[in-house]
Coordinates of C-alpha atoms in Angstrom, one line a residue:
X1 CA 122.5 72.7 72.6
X2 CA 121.7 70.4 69.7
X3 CA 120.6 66.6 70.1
X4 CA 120.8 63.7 68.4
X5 CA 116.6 61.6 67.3
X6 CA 117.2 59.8 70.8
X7 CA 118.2 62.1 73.0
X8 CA 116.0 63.6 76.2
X9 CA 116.1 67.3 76.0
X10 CA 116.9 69.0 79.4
X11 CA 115.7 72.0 80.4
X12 CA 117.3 75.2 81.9
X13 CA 117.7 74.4 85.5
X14 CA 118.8 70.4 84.6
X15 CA 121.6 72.0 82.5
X16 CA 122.4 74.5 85.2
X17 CA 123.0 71.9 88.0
X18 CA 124.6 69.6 85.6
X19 CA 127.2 72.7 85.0
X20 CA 127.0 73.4 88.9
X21 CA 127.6 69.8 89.9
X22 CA 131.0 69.8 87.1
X23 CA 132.1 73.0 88.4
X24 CA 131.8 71.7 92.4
X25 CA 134.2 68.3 91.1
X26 CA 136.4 70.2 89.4
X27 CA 137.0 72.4 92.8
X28 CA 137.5 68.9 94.8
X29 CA 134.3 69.5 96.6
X30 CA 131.8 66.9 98.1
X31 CA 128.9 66.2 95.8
X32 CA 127.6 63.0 96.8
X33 CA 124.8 64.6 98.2
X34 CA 123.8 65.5 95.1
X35 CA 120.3 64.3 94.3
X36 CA 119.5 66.7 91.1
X37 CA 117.0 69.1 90.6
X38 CA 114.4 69.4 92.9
X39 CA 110.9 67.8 93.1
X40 CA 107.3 69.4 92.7
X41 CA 105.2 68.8 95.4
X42 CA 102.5 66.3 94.6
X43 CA 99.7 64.6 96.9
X44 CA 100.8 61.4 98.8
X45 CA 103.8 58.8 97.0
X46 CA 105.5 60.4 94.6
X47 CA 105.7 57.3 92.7
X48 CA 102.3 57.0 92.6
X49 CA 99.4 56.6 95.5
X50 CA 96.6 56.0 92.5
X51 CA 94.5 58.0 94.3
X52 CA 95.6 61.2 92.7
X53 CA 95.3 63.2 89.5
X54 CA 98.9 62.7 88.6
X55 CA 99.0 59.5 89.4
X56 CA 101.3 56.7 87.5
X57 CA 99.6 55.1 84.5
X58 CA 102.4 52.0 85.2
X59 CA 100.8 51.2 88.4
X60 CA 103.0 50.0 91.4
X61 CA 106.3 49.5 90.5
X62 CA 109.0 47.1 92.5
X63 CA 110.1 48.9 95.6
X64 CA 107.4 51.5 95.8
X65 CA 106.6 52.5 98.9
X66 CA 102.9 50.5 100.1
X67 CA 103.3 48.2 96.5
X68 CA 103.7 45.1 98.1
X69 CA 100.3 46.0 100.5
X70 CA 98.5 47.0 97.3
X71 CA 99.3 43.9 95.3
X72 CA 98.0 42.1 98.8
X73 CA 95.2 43.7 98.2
X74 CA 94.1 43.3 95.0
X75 CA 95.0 39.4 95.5
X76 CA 92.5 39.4 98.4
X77 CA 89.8 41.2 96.7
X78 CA 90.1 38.6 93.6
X79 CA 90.1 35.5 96.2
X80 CA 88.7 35.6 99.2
X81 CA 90.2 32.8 100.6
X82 CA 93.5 34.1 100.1
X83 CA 93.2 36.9 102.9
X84 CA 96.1 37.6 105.3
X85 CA 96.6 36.0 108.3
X86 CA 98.9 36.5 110.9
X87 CA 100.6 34.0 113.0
X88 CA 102.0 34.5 116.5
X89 CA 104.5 37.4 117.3
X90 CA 106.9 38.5 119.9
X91 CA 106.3 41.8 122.0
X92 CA 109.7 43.8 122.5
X93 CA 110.5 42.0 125.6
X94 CA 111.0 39.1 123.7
X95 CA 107.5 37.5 125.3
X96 CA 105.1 35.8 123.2
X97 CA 101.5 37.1 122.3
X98 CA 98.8 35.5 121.3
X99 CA 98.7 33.8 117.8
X100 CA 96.3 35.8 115.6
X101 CA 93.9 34.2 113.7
X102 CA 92.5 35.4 110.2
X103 CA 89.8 37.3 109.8
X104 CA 86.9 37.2 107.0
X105 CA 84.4 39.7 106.3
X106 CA 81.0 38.3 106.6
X107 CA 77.5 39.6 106.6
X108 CA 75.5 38.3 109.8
X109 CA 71.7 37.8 109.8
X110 CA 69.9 38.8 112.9
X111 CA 67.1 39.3 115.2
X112 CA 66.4 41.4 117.9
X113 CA 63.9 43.1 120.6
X114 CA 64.5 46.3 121.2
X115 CA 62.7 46.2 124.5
X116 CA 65.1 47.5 127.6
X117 CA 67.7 48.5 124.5
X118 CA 68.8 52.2 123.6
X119 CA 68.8 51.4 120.0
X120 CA 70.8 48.9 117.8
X121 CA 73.9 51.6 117.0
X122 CA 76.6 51.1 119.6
X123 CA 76.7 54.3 122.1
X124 CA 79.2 54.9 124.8
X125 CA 77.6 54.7 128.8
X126 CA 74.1 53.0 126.9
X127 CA 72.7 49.7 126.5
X128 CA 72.4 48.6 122.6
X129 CA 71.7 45.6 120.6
X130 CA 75.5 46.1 118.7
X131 CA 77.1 46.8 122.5
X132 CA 75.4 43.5 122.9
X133 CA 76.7 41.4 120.0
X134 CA 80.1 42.7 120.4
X135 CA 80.8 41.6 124.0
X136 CA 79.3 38.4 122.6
X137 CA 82.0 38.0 120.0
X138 CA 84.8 38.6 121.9
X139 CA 83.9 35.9 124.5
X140 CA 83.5 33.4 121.8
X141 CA 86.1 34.1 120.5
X142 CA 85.3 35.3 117.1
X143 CA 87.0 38.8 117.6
X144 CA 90.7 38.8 118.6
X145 CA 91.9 40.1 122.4
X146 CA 94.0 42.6 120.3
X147 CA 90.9 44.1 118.5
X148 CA 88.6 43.5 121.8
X149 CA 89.1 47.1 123.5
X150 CA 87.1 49.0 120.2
X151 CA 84.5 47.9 117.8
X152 CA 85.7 49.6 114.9
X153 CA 88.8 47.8 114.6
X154 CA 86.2 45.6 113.4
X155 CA 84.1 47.6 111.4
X156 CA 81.1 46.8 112.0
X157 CA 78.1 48.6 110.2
X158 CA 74.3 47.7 110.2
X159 CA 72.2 47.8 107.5
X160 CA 69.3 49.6 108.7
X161 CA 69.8 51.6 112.1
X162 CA 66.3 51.2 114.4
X163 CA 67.0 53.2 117.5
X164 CA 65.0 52.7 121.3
X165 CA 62.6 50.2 122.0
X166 CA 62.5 49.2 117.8
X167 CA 62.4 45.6 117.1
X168 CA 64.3 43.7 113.9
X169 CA 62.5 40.6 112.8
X170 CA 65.4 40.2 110.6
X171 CA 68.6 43.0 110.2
X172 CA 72.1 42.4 108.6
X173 CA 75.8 43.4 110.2
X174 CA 78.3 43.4 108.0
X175 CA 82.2 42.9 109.9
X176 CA 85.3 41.6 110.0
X177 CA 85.5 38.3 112.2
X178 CA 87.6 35.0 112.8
X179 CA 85.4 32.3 111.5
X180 CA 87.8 29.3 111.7
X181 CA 86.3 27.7 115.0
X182 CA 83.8 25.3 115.0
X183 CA 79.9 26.3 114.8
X184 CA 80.8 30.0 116.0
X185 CA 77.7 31.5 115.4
X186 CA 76.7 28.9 118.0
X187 CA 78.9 29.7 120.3
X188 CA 78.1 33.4 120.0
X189 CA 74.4 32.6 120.4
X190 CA 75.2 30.9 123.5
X191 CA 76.7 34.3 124.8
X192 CA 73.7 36.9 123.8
X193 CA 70.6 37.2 125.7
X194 CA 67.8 35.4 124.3
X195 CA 66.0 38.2 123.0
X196 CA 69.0 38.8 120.2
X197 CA 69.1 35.9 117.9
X198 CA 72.5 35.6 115.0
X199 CA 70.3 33.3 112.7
X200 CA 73.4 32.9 110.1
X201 CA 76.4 34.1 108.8
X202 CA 77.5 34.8 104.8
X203 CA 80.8 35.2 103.2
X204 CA 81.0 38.5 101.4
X205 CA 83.2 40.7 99.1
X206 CA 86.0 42.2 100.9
X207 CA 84.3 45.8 100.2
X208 CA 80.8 44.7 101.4
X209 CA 79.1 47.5 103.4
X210 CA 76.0 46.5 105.1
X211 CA 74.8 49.9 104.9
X212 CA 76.1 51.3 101.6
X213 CA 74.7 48.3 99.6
X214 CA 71.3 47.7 101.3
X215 CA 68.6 48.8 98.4
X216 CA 66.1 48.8 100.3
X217 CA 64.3 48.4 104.2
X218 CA 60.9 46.5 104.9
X219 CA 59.2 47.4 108.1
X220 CA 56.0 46.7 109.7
X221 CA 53.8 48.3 112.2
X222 CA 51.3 46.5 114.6
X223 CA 48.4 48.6 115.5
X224 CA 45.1 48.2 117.4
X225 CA 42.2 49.4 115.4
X226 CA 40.6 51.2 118.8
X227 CA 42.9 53.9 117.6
X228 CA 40.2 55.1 114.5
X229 CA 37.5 55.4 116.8
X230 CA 36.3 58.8 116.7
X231 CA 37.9 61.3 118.8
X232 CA 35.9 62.7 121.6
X233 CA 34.8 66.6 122.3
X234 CA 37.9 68.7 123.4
X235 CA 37.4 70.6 126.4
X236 CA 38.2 74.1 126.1
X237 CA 41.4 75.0 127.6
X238 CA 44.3 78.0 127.1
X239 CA 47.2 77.0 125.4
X240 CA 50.0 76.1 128.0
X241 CA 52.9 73.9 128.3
X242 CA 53.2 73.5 132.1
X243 CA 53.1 70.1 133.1
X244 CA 51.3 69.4 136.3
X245 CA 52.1 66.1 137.7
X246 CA 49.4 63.8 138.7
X247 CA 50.2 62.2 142.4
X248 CA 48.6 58.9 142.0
X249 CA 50.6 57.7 138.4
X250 CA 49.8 53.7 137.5
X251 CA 52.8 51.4 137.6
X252 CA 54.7 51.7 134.1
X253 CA 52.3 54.5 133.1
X254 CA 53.3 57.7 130.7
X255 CA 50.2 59.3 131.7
X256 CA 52.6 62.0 134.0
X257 CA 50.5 64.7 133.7
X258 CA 47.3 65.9 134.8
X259 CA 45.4 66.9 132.2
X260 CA 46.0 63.4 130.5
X261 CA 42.9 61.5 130.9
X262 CA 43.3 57.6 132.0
X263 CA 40.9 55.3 130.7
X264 CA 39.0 52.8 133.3
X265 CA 39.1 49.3 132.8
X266 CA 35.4 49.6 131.5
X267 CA 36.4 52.2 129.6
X268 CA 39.2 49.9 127.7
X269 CA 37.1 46.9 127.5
X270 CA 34.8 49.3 125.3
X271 CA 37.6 50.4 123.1
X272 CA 38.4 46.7 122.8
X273 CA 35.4 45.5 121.3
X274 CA 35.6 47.9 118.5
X275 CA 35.8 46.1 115.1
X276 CA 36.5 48.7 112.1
X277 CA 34.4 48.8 109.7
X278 CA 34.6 48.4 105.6
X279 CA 34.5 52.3 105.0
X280 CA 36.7 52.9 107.8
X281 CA 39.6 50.4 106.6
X282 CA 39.3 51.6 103.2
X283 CA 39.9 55.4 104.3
X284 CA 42.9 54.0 106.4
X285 CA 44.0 51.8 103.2
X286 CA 44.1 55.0 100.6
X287 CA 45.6 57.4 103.4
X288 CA 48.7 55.0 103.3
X289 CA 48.6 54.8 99.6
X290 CA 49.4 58.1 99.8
X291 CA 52.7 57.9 100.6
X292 CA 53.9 56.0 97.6
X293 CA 56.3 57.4 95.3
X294 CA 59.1 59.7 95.5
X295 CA 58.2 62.7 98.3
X296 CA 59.2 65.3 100.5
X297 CA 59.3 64.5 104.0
X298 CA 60.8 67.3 105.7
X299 CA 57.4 67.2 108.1
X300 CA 58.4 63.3 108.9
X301 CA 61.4 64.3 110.7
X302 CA 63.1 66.5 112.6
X303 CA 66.1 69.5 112.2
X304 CA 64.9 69.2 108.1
X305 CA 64.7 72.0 105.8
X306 CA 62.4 71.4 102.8
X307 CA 65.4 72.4 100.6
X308 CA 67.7 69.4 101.9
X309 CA 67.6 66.7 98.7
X310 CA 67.7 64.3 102.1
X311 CA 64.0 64.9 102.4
X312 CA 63.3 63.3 99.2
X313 CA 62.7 59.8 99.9
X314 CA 60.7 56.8 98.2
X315 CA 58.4 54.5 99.3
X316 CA 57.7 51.5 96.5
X317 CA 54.7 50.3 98.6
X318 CA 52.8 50.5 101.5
X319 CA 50.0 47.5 102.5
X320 CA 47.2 47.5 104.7
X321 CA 46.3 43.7 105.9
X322 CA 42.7 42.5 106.8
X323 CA 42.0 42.8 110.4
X324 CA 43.2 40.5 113.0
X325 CA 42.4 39.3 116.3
X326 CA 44.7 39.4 119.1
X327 CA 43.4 38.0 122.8
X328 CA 40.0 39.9 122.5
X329 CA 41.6 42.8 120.0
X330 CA 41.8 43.4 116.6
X331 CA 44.6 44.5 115.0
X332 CA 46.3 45.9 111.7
X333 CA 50.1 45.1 110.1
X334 CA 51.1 48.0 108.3
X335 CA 54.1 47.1 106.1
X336 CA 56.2 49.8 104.3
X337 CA 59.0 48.7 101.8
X338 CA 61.1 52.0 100.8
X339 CA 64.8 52.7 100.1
X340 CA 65.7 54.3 102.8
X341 CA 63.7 56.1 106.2
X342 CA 64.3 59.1 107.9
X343 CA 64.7 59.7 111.7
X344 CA 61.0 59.0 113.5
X345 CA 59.6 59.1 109.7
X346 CA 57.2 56.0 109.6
X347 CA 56.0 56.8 113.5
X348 CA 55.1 60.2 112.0
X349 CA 53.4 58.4 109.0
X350 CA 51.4 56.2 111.0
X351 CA 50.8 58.7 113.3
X352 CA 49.3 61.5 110.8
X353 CA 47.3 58.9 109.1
X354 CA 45.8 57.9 112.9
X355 CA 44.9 61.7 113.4
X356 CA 43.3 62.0 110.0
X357 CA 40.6 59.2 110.0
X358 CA 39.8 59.8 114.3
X359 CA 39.0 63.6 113.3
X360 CA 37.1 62.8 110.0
X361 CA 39.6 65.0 108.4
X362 CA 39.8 64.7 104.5
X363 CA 42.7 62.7 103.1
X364 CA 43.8 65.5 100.8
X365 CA 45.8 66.8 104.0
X366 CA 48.5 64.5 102.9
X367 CA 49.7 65.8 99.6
X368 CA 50.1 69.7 101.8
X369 CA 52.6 68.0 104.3
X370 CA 54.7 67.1 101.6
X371 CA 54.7 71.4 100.1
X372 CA 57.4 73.7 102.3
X373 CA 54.9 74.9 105.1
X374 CA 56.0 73.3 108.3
X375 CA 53.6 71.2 110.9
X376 CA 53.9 69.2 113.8
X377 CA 53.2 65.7 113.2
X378 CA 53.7 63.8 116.6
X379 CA 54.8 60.2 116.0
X380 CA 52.7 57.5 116.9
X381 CA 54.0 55.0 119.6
X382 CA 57.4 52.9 119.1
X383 CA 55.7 49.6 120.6
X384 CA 54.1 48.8 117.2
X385 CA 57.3 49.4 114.7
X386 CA 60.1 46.5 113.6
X387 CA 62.3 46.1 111.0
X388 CA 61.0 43.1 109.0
X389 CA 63.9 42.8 106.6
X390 CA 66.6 44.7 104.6
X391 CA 67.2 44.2 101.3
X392 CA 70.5 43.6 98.5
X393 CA 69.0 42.8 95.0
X394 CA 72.0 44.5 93.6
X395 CA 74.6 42.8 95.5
X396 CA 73.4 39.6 95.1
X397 CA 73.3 40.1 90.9
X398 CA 76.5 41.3 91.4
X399 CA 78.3 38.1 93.4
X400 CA 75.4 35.2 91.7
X401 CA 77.4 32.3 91.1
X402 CA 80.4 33.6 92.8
X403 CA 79.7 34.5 96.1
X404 CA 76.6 33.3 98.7
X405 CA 73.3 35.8 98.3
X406 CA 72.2 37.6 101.0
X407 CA 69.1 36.1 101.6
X408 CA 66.9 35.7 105.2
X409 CA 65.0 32.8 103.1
X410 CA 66.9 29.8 104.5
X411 CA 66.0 30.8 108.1
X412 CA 62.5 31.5 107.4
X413 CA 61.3 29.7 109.9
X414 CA 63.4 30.3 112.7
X415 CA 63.0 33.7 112.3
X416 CA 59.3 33.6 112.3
X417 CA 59.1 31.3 115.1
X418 CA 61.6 34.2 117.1
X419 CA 59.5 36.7 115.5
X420 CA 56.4 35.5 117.1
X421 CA 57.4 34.9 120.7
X422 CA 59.7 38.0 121.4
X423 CA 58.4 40.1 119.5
X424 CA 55.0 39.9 118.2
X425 CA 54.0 38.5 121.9
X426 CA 56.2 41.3 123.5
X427 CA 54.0 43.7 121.7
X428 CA 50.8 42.3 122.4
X429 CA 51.4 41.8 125.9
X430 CA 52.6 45.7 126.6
X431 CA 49.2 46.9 125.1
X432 CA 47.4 45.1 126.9
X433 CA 49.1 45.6 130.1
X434 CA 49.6 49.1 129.7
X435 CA 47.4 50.5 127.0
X436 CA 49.8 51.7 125.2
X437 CA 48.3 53.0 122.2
X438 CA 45.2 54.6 124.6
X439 CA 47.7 56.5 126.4
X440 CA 49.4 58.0 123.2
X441 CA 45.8 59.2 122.4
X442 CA 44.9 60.0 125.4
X443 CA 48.2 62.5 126.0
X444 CA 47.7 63.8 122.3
X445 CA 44.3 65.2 123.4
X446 CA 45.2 66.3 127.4
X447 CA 47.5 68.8 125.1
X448 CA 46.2 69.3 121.6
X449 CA 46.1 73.1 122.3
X450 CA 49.6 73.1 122.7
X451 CA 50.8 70.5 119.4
X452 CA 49.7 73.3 116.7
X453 CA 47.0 70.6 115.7
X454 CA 44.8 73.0 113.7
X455 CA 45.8 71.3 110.8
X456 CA 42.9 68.4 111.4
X457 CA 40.1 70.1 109.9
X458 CA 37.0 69.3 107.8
X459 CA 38.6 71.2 104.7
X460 CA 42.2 69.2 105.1
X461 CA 43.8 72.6 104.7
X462 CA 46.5 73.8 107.0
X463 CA 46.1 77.3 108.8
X464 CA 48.5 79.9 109.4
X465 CA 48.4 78.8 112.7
X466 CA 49.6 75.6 112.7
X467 CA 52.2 76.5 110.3
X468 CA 55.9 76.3 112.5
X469 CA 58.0 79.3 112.0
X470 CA 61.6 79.0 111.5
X471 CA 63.4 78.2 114.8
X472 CA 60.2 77.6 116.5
X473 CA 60.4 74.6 118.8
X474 CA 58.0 71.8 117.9
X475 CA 56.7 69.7 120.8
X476 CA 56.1 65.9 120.2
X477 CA 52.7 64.7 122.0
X478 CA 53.9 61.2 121.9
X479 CA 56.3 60.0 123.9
X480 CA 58.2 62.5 126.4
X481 CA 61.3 59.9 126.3
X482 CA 62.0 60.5 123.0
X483 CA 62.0 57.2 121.3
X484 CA 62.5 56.9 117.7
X485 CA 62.5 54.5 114.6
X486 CA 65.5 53.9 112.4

């Protein structure tokens, strides 16, 4: 079949239905169902869903299927302001619904004790600090009766997940909310308890992610510096994990068991006068140092292999501050500022470093935790861990000049002055009600026979064993409820 320079050669089965299709007129049949040769399959439009390999280099074209809600789009992501709103609709019995207002995505600047909470993540049949700030929203009105009944119609995501009993100086929620009524962060304020603060709000790209786009976490940790006191003789004991329960337990105590010894009041006074000393602080100082840089961390967690690239995290600093004194005891803020933590891993960092120094073990322990052989490193108490800030250095080069930084700096104050009384005095008062971080000592020597604590020696090397075989149960000495940071 010749053609002329602007013809469009067909191929063999176009010139075979085109001979079909004559053939089928010239017999006087039908063949306005005729729609020509048939179609490969391709992944979604076949015009072109850009989100496959074939897709159109044209882009939408008028009357694609979805064009009109992808030039909507795009208009939306360019300006902001420009996002679709929805005015009020009819049900199919003809009834009228509410009118629905627009909705933004903004970035929302919080605080938060995690006392009496089961973490900040929302969790169906449990109390949390998002379960909290959702049922706020809907009663003032900043998320719609329509989108009221699940909170990922409003897709919500927190920047830095701290789970039960963790505290958030400052923490950032990124969602979708109506934001046209008058001083709603107010009015949402007005329905959280008091111990969950929304200190502002900030416009943000359409595609912001609090998660995704936080660089980086700064947390601190509150400790008593009783804990480096030297640990006492163990009594010799077989290695058991029956738990015999003691009959007369203390109001609000952990101390369940038996073997766990309870300190006297005289006892805690003592502890309480201890001020640490120069060498001491030092030790404690370079053991944190320690964790700087990029490491393995499998030990710091839990259900890791050493293989997983998850393990590998890095910490960009990690400061030791002068001693402080706090109602009669003297205190040290630990604050860590890495890119990202894994489950329990600063209680487990605190917590080895507390082991080392009370056993006068050597400091070169640390570097083996981070080599394949796995320990048990019991985590230290939750009481003493918040989330001091996240951070988005990248985001905010990224929007400067066009977009509101994410910044806690305006707020300053008001945070620190929520900071301090739920909180720092929340913490303060617990110890010393309850002697917290005695009793987490106390339990990890009732049982060190059975927490594979061989590992704390006077050569820093770790034995056979206290090396945890594969599928081997570890047992956490700290906390039998099984709180955890973020």
């Amino acid at each position: 079949m010749s053609t002329s320079e602007n013809d469009v050669p067909l191929d063999n089965s176009i010139e075979e239905n085109v001979a079909k299709r004559a053939r089928q007129t010239a017999e006087g049949e039908d063949t306005s169902s005729y729609i020509g040769p048939k179609r490969s399959k391709v992944r979604g439009n076949i015009r072109g869903a850009g989100n496959y390999k074939g897709k159109r280099n044209d882009g939408w074209g008028p009357g694609t299927r979805n064009a009109e809600t992808a030039s909507q789009a795009a208009t939306t992501e360019e300006d902001p302001e420009n996002a679709t709103t929805t005015t009020t609709t009819a049900d199919d019995d003809g009834e009228e619904k509410e009118a629905r207002l627009p909705k933004r995505k903004v970035a929302l600047l919080m605080g938060y004790c995690g006392t009496g909470y089961q973490g900040m993540q929302v969790n169906e049949n449990a109390k949390t600090i998002e379960g909290e700030l959702f049922k706020a929203m809907v009663k003032a009105g900043a998320v719609s009766k329509d989108n009221s009944d699940d909170i990922k119609k409003i897709s919500m995501m927190r920047s830095a997940r701290t789970d039960k009993g963790v505290h958030a100086a400052g923490n950032v929620v990124s969602l979708k909310m109506i934001v046209d009524i008058e001083d709603i962060i107010g009015k949402i304020n007005e329905q959280l308890p008091e111990q969950i603060r929304i200190f502002g709000k900030v416009r943000t790209l359409n595609a912001f992610n609090a998660k995704v786009l936080c660089d980086s976490r700064v947390y601190e940790y509150l400790l008593p510096t009783y804990v480096f006191l030297p640990r006492p003789p163990l009594p010799e004991r077989e290695k058991s994990t029956e738990t015999v329960l003691r009959e007369d337990i203390p109001e609000g105590s952990k101390a369940w068991d038996e073997r766990v010894h309870i300190s006297t009041p005289e006892e805690m006074a003592e502890k309480r006068n201890y001020r640490i000393d120069e060498a001491t602080l030092a030790k404690v100082r370079e053991g944190f140092a320690a964790y700087i840089g990029t490491k393995n961390f499998h030990n710091f967690t839990i259900k890791k292999d050493f293989k997983e690239k998850t393990c590998q995290r890095y910490m960009m600093s990690f400061n030791v501050s002068d001693p402080i004194m706090i109602q009669g005891t003297e205190w040290l803020s630990l604050k860590v500022h890495g890119q990202s933590f894994m489950l329990h891993q600063i209680r487990k960092m605190v917590g080895l470093i507390i082991m080392i120094v009370r056993t006068d073990t050597p400091l070169k322990l640390i570097p083996e935790t981070f080599k394949e052989n796995r320990i048990n490193i019991p985590k230290a108490p939750s009481l003493g861990l918040l989330l001091e800030r996240p951070m988005f250095a990248t985001y905010n080069r990224k929007v400067q000049g066009k977009n509101e930084p994410l910044d806690f700096e305006p707020y300053r104050e008001e945070m620190e002055a929520f900071k301090q009384k739920y909180i720092y005095d929340g913490i303060f008062k617990e110890e010393l009600e309850f002697n917290r971080f005695d009793e987490y000592l106390q339990i990890l020597d009732g049982h060190a026979e059975k927490y594979s604590l061989s590992y704390l020696n006077k050569d820093g090397v770790i034995p056979k064993d206290a090396i945890i075989s594969r599928g081997d149960a570890m047992v956490d000495a700290a906390e039998s409820d099984g709180e955890s940071d973020g």
